[in-house]
């Protein structure tokens, strides 16, 4: 089946550091990638949608300058948390979809980000 | 706007018994897709089952079946013969129709934590 690889799986860093998270579709071309944020025992909150070669579409309330998204190719999207602070600590998970119809999104395994 | 509601924050079931996880949805779209995902404590999202709005038959995948009642706007997940490994958080989700080559985004419910007792 379709595989999405997310890296790193765990990050601990100091406040003020910028952190980059990669999301790769390994065996298919992802026309659209999504980035979610999830707090413990809560639902996934969509942060932004990115289409290859286009600027990302951010959900209301998500700071574009804080969470930089790049979707430079059909197999790679990156999320950069700039100048991270403790309140940015969370579980970030990406997903990828391709084509029309109602094929399921394929999720990465997520990144646990802890800012000290 | 689409909305997904899961009213059961937590459910408990005895091993080998069946359990139903509730999901209701609201949309003005005629064409939509409904999905169920499982999220174990390790965090990954595992796709379980899909139901299209025009599908006349209820979807089934192994021990998972989706009880789709379109008029009531419900898409409940039924897990038969529960196993200890089924303990996880379960999310119901709806996908918007695609626009061109852009893949429609998912709207998730609040989730239900299922605990299977031995």
Short mmCIF file of C-alpha atoms in Angstrom, two decimals:
data_model
loop_
_atom_site.label_atom_id
_atom_site.label_comp_id
_atom_site.label_asym_id
_atom_site.label_seq_id
_atom_site.Cartn_x
_atom_site.Cartn_y
_atom_site.Cartn_z
CA UNK A 1 0.00 0.00 0.00
CA UNK A 2 0.89 3.66 -0.20
CA UNK A 3 3.56 4.73 2.24
CA UNK A 4 4.21 8.15 3.71
CA UNK A 5 7.43 8.67 5.61
CA UNK A 6 7.70 11.43 8.19
CA UNK A 7 10.96 12.45 9.74
CA UNK A 8 12.03 12.98 12.47
CA UNK A 9 9.72 11.01 14.72
CA UNK A 10 10.84 12.83 17.87
CA UNK A 11 12.49 16.21 18.39
CA UNK A 12 13.57 17.90 21.59
CA UNK A 13 15.11 21.32 21.24
CA UNK A 14 15.64 24.64 22.98
CA UNK A 15 13.28 27.57 22.78
CA UNK A 16 14.07 29.85 19.85
CA UNK A 17 15.26 27.04 17.58
CA UNK A 18 13.68 26.42 14.19
CA UNK A 19 12.66 22.84 13.49
CA UNK A 20 12.05 21.26 10.10
CA UNK A 21 9.82 18.22 9.66
CA UNK A 22 9.82 16.29 6.39
CA UNK A 23 6.97 14.35 4.85
CA UNK A 24 7.68 12.10 1.87
CA UNK A 25 5.40 9.93 -0.20
CA UNK A 26 7.56 6.92 -1.00
CA UNK A 27 5.68 5.05 -3.68
CA UNK A 28 3.21 7.51 -5.15
CA UNK A 29 3.05 11.13 -6.24
CA UNK A 30 1.14 13.27 -3.79
CA UNK A 31 -0.63 16.16 -5.45
CA UNK A 32 -1.79 17.40 -2.09
CA UNK A 33 -0.27 17.16 1.37
CA UNK A 34 -1.81 18.14 4.66
CA UNK A 35 -0.27 19.10 7.96
CA UNK A 36 -2.09 18.48 11.23
CA UNK A 37 -1.42 19.29 14.85
CA UNK A 38 -2.73 17.09 17.64
CA UNK A 39 -2.82 17.59 21.40
CA UNK A 40 -3.07 14.55 23.71
CA UNK A 41 -6.40 12.73 23.50
CA UNK A 42 -7.78 15.30 21.08
CA UNK A 43 -8.66 15.28 17.44
CA UNK A 44 -6.41 16.21 14.56
CA UNK A 45 -6.48 19.91 13.78
CA UNK A 46 -5.74 20.78 10.18
CA UNK A 47 -3.07 23.45 9.96
CA UNK A 48 -2.59 23.81 6.24
CA UNK A 49 -3.03 22.24 2.85
CA UNK A 50 -0.27 22.32 0.28
CA UNK A 51 -0.40 21.53 -3.39
CA UNK A 52 2.82 20.89 -5.27
CA UNK A 53 4.22 24.06 -6.75
CA UNK A 54 1.70 26.33 -5.03
CA UNK A 55 1.62 28.32 -1.84
CA UNK A 56 0.09 26.51 1.09
CA UNK A 57 -3.44 27.32 2.21
CA UNK A 58 -3.50 27.88 5.96
CA UNK A 59 -6.48 27.30 8.21
CA UNK A 60 -7.86 30.19 10.18
CA UNK A 61 -5.79 30.98 13.24
CA UNK A 62 -2.61 29.29 12.02
CA UNK A 63 0.33 31.69 11.78
CA UNK A 64 1.86 31.51 8.31
CA UNK A 65 5.14 33.03 9.45
CA UNK A 66 5.42 30.62 12.36
CA UNK A 67 4.65 27.45 10.42
CA UNK A 68 6.36 27.55 7.04
CA UNK A 69 5.25 24.93 4.56
CA UNK A 70 7.03 24.04 1.36
CA UNK A 71 5.80 21.50 -1.19
CA UNK A 72 8.56 21.63 -3.77
CA UNK A 73 7.94 18.25 -5.39
CA UNK A 74 5.25 15.63 -5.76
CA UNK A 75 6.94 13.50 -3.12
CA UNK A 76 8.14 15.96 -0.49
CA UNK A 77 6.57 18.55 1.76
CA UNK A 78 8.25 20.21 4.72
CA UNK A 79 6.93 22.01 7.77
CA UNK A 80 9.29 24.39 9.52
CA UNK A 81 8.36 25.63 12.97
CA UNK A 82 10.26 28.90 13.21
CA UNK A 83 11.58 30.25 16.50
CA UNK A 84 9.81 27.50 18.39
CA UNK A 85 8.53 28.10 21.91
CA UNK A 86 7.18 25.69 24.55
CA UNK A 87 3.60 26.33 23.42
CA UNK A 88 4.52 24.89 20.02
CA UNK A 89 5.18 21.53 21.66
CA UNK A 90 2.75 19.06 20.14
CA UNK A 91 2.32 16.05 17.87
CA UNK A 92 2.54 17.02 14.21
CA UNK A 93 1.37 14.62 11.54
CA UNK A 94 1.32 14.88 7.78
CA UNK A 95 -0.80 13.13 5.23
CA UNK A 96 -0.82 12.84 1.47
CA UNK A 97 -3.47 12.29 -1.11
CA UNK A 98 -3.47 11.94 -4.84
CA UNK A 99 -5.92 12.15 -7.68
CA UNK A 100 -9.66 12.40 -7.49
CA UNK A 101 -12.21 10.02 -6.12
CA UNK A 102 -12.26 9.09 -2.51
CA UNK A 103 -9.03 7.26 -1.98
CA UNK A 104 -7.96 7.46 1.68
CA UNK A 105 -5.33 9.89 2.79
CA UNK A 106 -2.11 8.21 3.80
CA UNK A 107 -0.55 9.43 7.00
CA UNK A 108 2.99 9.67 8.20
CA UNK A 109 3.79 8.30 11.64
CA UNK A 110 3.93 11.78 13.16
CA UNK A 111 6.55 13.89 14.90
CA UNK A 112 6.52 14.57 18.63
CA UNK A 113 7.97 18.03 19.14
CA UNK A 114 9.09 19.11 22.60
CA UNK A 115 10.42 22.62 23.10
CA UNK A 116 12.29 23.21 26.34
CA UNK B 1 -19.37 23.59 6.27
CA UNK B 2 -18.93 19.94 7.09
CA UNK B 3 -19.16 18.64 10.63
CA UNK B 4 -18.44 15.27 12.18
CA UNK B 5 -19.68 14.34 15.64
CA UNK B 6 -18.53 11.45 17.78
CA UNK B 7 -20.47 11.52 21.02
CA UNK B 8 -18.64 8.73 22.84
CA UNK B 9 -15.41 10.00 24.41
CA UNK B 10 -14.68 6.49 25.69
CA UNK B 11 -15.98 2.98 25.16
CA UNK B 12 -15.23 -0.29 26.89
CA UNK B 13 -15.74 -3.75 25.44
CA UNK B 14 -14.95 -7.27 26.51
CA UNK B 15 -12.54 -9.22 24.36
CA UNK B 16 -14.31 -11.22 21.60
CA UNK B 17 -17.45 -9.12 21.80
CA UNK B 18 -18.67 -6.66 19.18
CA UNK B 19 -18.70 -2.89 19.69
CA UNK B 20 -20.26 0.00 17.80
CA UNK B 21 -18.63 3.41 17.65
CA UNK B 22 -21.02 6.19 16.73
CA UNK B 23 -20.51 8.88 14.13
CA UNK B 24 -22.93 11.43 12.76
CA UNK B 25 -22.17 13.99 10.12
CA UNK B 26 -23.58 17.11 8.56
CA UNK B 27 -22.94 18.31 5.05
CA UNK B 28 -24.72 20.05 2.23
CA UNK B 29 -22.69 18.16 -0.37
CA UNK B 30 -24.39 15.38 -2.33
CA UNK B 31 -21.12 13.60 -2.96
CA UNK B 32 -18.79 12.84 -0.08
CA UNK B 33 -16.69 10.13 1.45
CA UNK B 34 -16.68 8.83 5.00
CA UNK B 35 -13.65 7.23 6.60
CA UNK B 36 -12.67 5.59 9.85
CA UNK B 37 -9.12 5.70 11.17
CA UNK B 38 -7.51 3.98 14.15
CA UNK B 39 -4.80 5.73 16.14
CA UNK B 40 -2.90 3.54 18.64
CA UNK B 41 -0.93 5.12 21.46
CA UNK B 42 2.14 5.16 19.20
CA UNK B 43 0.42 7.87 17.14
CA UNK B 44 0.20 6.57 13.60
CA UNK B 45 -3.11 6.87 11.76
CA UNK B 46 -4.31 3.58 10.34
CA UNK B 47 -7.00 3.62 7.67
CA UNK B 48 -9.76 1.12 8.45
CA UNK B 49 -12.71 1.53 6.13
CA UNK B 50 -14.36 3.84 3.62
CA UNK B 51 -17.96 4.51 2.57
CA UNK B 52 -18.99 6.62 -0.39
CA UNK B 53 -22.18 8.64 -0.22
CA UNK B 54 -23.53 6.89 -3.33
CA UNK B 55 -22.59 3.39 -2.21
CA UNK B 56 -25.73 1.35 -1.65
CA UNK B 57 -23.99 -1.43 0.23
CA UNK B 58 -22.47 -0.96 3.67
CA UNK B 59 -18.69 -1.20 3.53
CA UNK B 60 -16.94 -4.14 5.18
CA UNK B 61 -13.24 -4.84 5.75
CA UNK B 62 -12.53 -7.98 7.72
CA UNK B 63 -13.76 -7.42 11.28
CA UNK B 64 -14.77 -3.85 10.49
CA UNK B 65 -18.08 -2.85 9.00
CA UNK B 66 -19.66 0.53 8.52
CA UNK B 67 -23.34 0.93 9.30
CA UNK B 68 -24.23 3.70 6.86
CA UNK B 69 -27.63 5.32 7.30
CA UNK B 70 -27.71 8.19 4.84
CA UNK B 71 -31.09 9.60 5.82
CA UNK B 72 -30.00 9.79 9.46
CA UNK B 73 -26.53 11.03 8.44
CA UNK B 74 -24.81 8.41 10.50
CA UNK B 75 -21.80 6.21 9.73
CA UNK B 76 -21.19 3.99 12.72
CA UNK B 77 -18.21 1.65 12.88
CA UNK B 78 -18.85 -1.89 14.04
CA UNK B 79 -15.90 -3.96 15.23
CA UNK B 80 -16.71 -7.64 15.58
CA UNK B 81 -14.84 -10.08 17.80
CA UNK B 82 -12.83 -7.38 19.60
CA UNK B 83 -9.17 -8.05 20.26
CA UNK B 84 -6.84 -6.52 22.84
CA UNK B 85 -4.95 -4.88 19.99
CA UNK B 86 -8.08 -2.95 19.05
CA UNK B 87 -7.56 -0.68 22.05
CA UNK B 88 -6.88 2.71 20.50
CA UNK B 89 -8.47 6.02 19.58
CA UNK B 90 -10.85 5.88 16.63
CA UNK B 91 -11.67 8.79 14.37
CA UNK B 92 -14.53 9.22 11.96
CA UNK B 93 -13.78 11.60 9.10
CA UNK B 94 -15.46 13.08 6.05
CA UNK B 95 -13.76 14.14 2.88
CA UNK B 96 -14.83 17.04 0.78
CA UNK B 97 -15.16 16.63 -2.94
CA UNK B 98 -11.96 17.19 -4.90
CA UNK B 99 -11.49 20.32 -6.97
CA UNK B 100 -9.49 19.59 -10.09
CA UNK B 101 -6.38 17.72 -9.04
CA UNK B 102 -6.49 19.11 -5.52
CA UNK B 103 -7.33 16.41 -3.01
CA UNK B 104 -10.25 17.32 -0.75
CA UNK B 105 -9.43 17.80 2.90
CA UNK B 106 -10.68 15.62 5.73
CA UNK B 107 -12.81 16.83 8.60
CA UNK B 108 -12.34 14.70 11.72
CA UNK B 109 -14.63 13.95 14.62
CA UNK B 110 -13.50 14.32 18.21
CA UNK B 111 -12.51 10.67 18.47
CA UNK B 112 -13.51 7.76 20.70
CA UNK B 113 -11.05 5.95 22.94
CA UNK B 114 -11.81 2.24 22.83
CA UNK B 115 -10.54 -0.02 25.58
CA UNK B 116 -10.77 -3.77 25.14
CA UNK B 117 -10.77 -5.75 28.39
CA UNK B 118 -9.50 -9.34 28.56
#
